[in-house]
Amino acid sequence: MGSPEDQAFGLLSEYANGFMVSQVLFAACDLGVFDLLAQAPEPLGAAAVAARLGTSGHGTELLLDACASLRLLAVETQAGQAAYANTALSAAYLVSASPTSQLDMLRYLGRTTYLCWAHLAEAVRQGRNQYGQAFGVPSGDLFAAVYRSEGERLRFMRALQDVWRVHGRRLMATFDLSTFPVICDLGGEYLPVARASRCQAPPRRPALSVPGCSGALARECLSLYPGCQVTVFDLPEVVLAAKTHFSPPEGGPIGFLAGDFFKDPLPEADLYILARVLHDWTDQACSQLLARVHQACRAGGGVLVVESLLDSDGRGPLPTQLYSLNMLVQTEGRERTPAQYHALLAAAGFRDIQDGGTRGLYDAILARK
Ligand code: SAM
Ligand code: ASE
C-alpha cells in the first residue's frame, strides 16, 4: 500500500495514460491480432504473429505484451518463449467471427470519435461539436457531417449496431411489447452486416434468413414478439444503404420508410422506438420530435426511449457522463437523467411513463399516449 500521495499519483498516471490503453486496443484490432489468434490452432509467439501480420517483430512483441497485461491476451511461457492466445474477453468481443463482436464500434471510436475528442477543450469552450476542427466539414446539418462520405456512413451504421448484439435482447425484453403489433423504429438505421462471418447465429425467423443478414433492435423485436411488424424509418441515404445490402421480402415483417423525422409525415404505429436518437439533439429539437410522434401515435399506443441514463443527480455513472461529453464533441445533444426524459415525454403529451430500471449501460423508458 502506497502513501496517499503515491495513490494519487498512481491514479493521475492511470488517467493520463488512458488514451494509450485505448490505442493499444484499437491497433491490435486494426492489425488483426485477435482474428489471427482465433484461427491459429495453438498459441503463437510474437515472431509468428509478426510474420503472419507483416508487422515488425519488435513492435509486435511490445503490443502483444501490453495486450497481455490488459487481459486482452493470455500469455504462456514454454521453454523461455512467450506464446499468446485470446482470452474469453477477446474471443467474445474482438474476433470478427464472434456474434457479439464489437470490432465495428472500436474501429469507429478509433478512427472518428478519437479525432473529435482531440478537440474536447475547444468543444467545451464553444459548446458544440468538432466536425469542423477534426474533419473540415460544416456541421450545420448534423447528419450531413456524420455521414460526410459513403464510407463514413457505413462505418457509423455498422458501429452503432454492435452494442445491440450484446444488449439488444435484454433491452427489448424490459417491457412486454407484445401488445404493440405495429412498431416503427425511428432512426432505426437497420443495417444487416455484410461480413459473412457475422452470420453464424442461426436465423430465428424464416423471413430473415437472408444470407449476409444480421440485424439490431428490429431483429430482436421480431424474435421476441413474433407476429409484430417493424418499419424502420430513417434518412433516405440510410434506407438506400439498408436496401442495397438487404432486400427484405415484400410483405415480410420488416419494412423501410425514408424520410426526415423532423419534417415528413410519420407512419401510424402502436409503438415508436427512439433508440439513441434523443441524445443526439437539443431539448428543443427533442420536444419537436416527441410532439410529432405523439401526434402520429394511435390512441393507447406508446413510445419506447432507449438511452444510456445518468443518475438522478447527474453525478454518475462515469461511462454515461463520458458518453455525454461524446455527444458534445459529436452531436448537438447530451445524455439525460430519467427525470429529464420524463419531462420531455410529459410535455409532448405522453403519460404512464415507466422506467425499465435495469441500470445497465442502456435502459428503456416506456410511455403511452
Ligand atoms: N437507433 C439506432 C441505434 O440505437 O443503434 C441508431 C441511432 S443513431 C445515433 C441516430 C439515427 O437517427 C441514425 O440512424 C440517423 O440516420 C437517424 N436520423 C438522424 N436524423 C434523422 C432525421 N432527421 N430523420 C430520420 N432519421 C434521422
Ligand atoms: C451517436 C452515438 C454515438 C452519435 C455519435 C456516436 C456513439 C459513438 N459515437 O448518437 C455510440 C455511443 N458511444 C459513445 C462513446 O457515446
PDB file of C-alpha atoms and ligand atoms in Angstrom, residues 105 108-109 113 131 143 156 160 276 279-280 323 326-327 330-331 335 362, ligand 2:
ATOM      1  CA  MET A 105     -17.622   0.181 -32.922  1.00  0.00           C
ATOM      2  CA  TYR A 108     -15.352   3.914 -35.394  1.00  0.00           C
ATOM      3  CA  LEU A 109     -14.142   5.041 -31.969  1.00  0.00           C
ATOM      4  CA  THR A 113     -14.615   9.609 -32.298  1.00  0.00           C
ATOM      5  CA  TYR A 131     -16.541  18.099 -37.102  1.00  0.00           C
ATOM      6  CA  PHE A 143     -26.150  14.058 -40.027  1.00  0.00           C
ATOM      7  CA  PHE A 156     -21.233   4.667 -38.438  1.00  0.00           C
ATOM      8  CA  LEU A 160     -23.907   1.614 -33.864  1.00  0.00           C
ATOM      9  CA  ARG A 276     -30.135   6.675 -29.119  1.00  0.00           C
ATOM     10  CA  HIS A 279     -29.371  12.024 -27.125  1.00  0.00           C
ATOM     11  CA  ASP A 280     -28.252  13.476 -30.464  1.00  0.00           C
ATOM     12  CA  TYR A 323     -20.951   9.455 -23.450  1.00  0.00           C
ATOM     13  CA  ASN A 326     -19.070  12.378 -26.569  1.00  0.00           C
ATOM     14  CA  MET A 327     -22.435  13.814 -27.552  1.00  0.00           C
ATOM     15  CA  GLN A 330     -20.008  14.529 -31.961  1.00  0.00           C
ATOM     16  CA  THR A 331     -23.638  15.735 -31.896  1.00  0.00           C
ATOM     17  CA  GLU A 335     -27.163  12.175 -22.125  1.00  0.00           C
ATOM     18  CA  TYR A 362     -28.523   1.298 -21.774  1.00  0.00           C
TER      19      TYR A 362
HETATM   20  C1  ASE B   2     -24.417   8.858 -31.503  1.00  0.00           C
HETATM   21  C2  ASE B   2     -23.922   7.751 -30.849  1.00  0.00           C
HETATM   22  C3  ASE B   2     -22.571   7.536 -30.887  1.00  0.00           C
HETATM   23  C4  ASE B   2     -23.589   9.744 -32.193  1.00  0.00           C
HETATM   24  C5  ASE B   2     -22.226   9.532 -32.239  1.00  0.00           C
HETATM   25  C6  ASE B   2     -21.711   8.405 -31.579  1.00  0.00           C
HETATM   26  C7  ASE B   2     -21.778   6.534 -30.320  1.00  0.00           C
HETATM   27  C8  ASE B   2     -20.457   6.796 -30.665  1.00  0.00           C
HETATM   28  N1  ASE B   2     -20.438   7.936 -31.424  1.00  0.00           N
HETATM   29  O1  ASE B   2     -25.744   9.081 -31.455  1.00  0.00           O
HETATM   30  C9  ASE B   2     -22.274   5.358 -29.546  1.00  0.00           C
HETATM   31  C10 ASE B   2     -22.317   5.649 -28.077  1.00  0.00           C
HETATM   32  N2  ASE B   2     -20.985   5.626 -27.594  1.00  0.00           N
HETATM   33  C11 ASE B   2     -20.421   6.733 -27.099  1.00  0.00           C
HETATM   34  C12 ASE B   2     -18.975   6.633 -26.779  1.00  0.00           C
HETATM   35  O2  ASE B   2     -21.043   7.756 -26.918  1.00  0.00           O
END
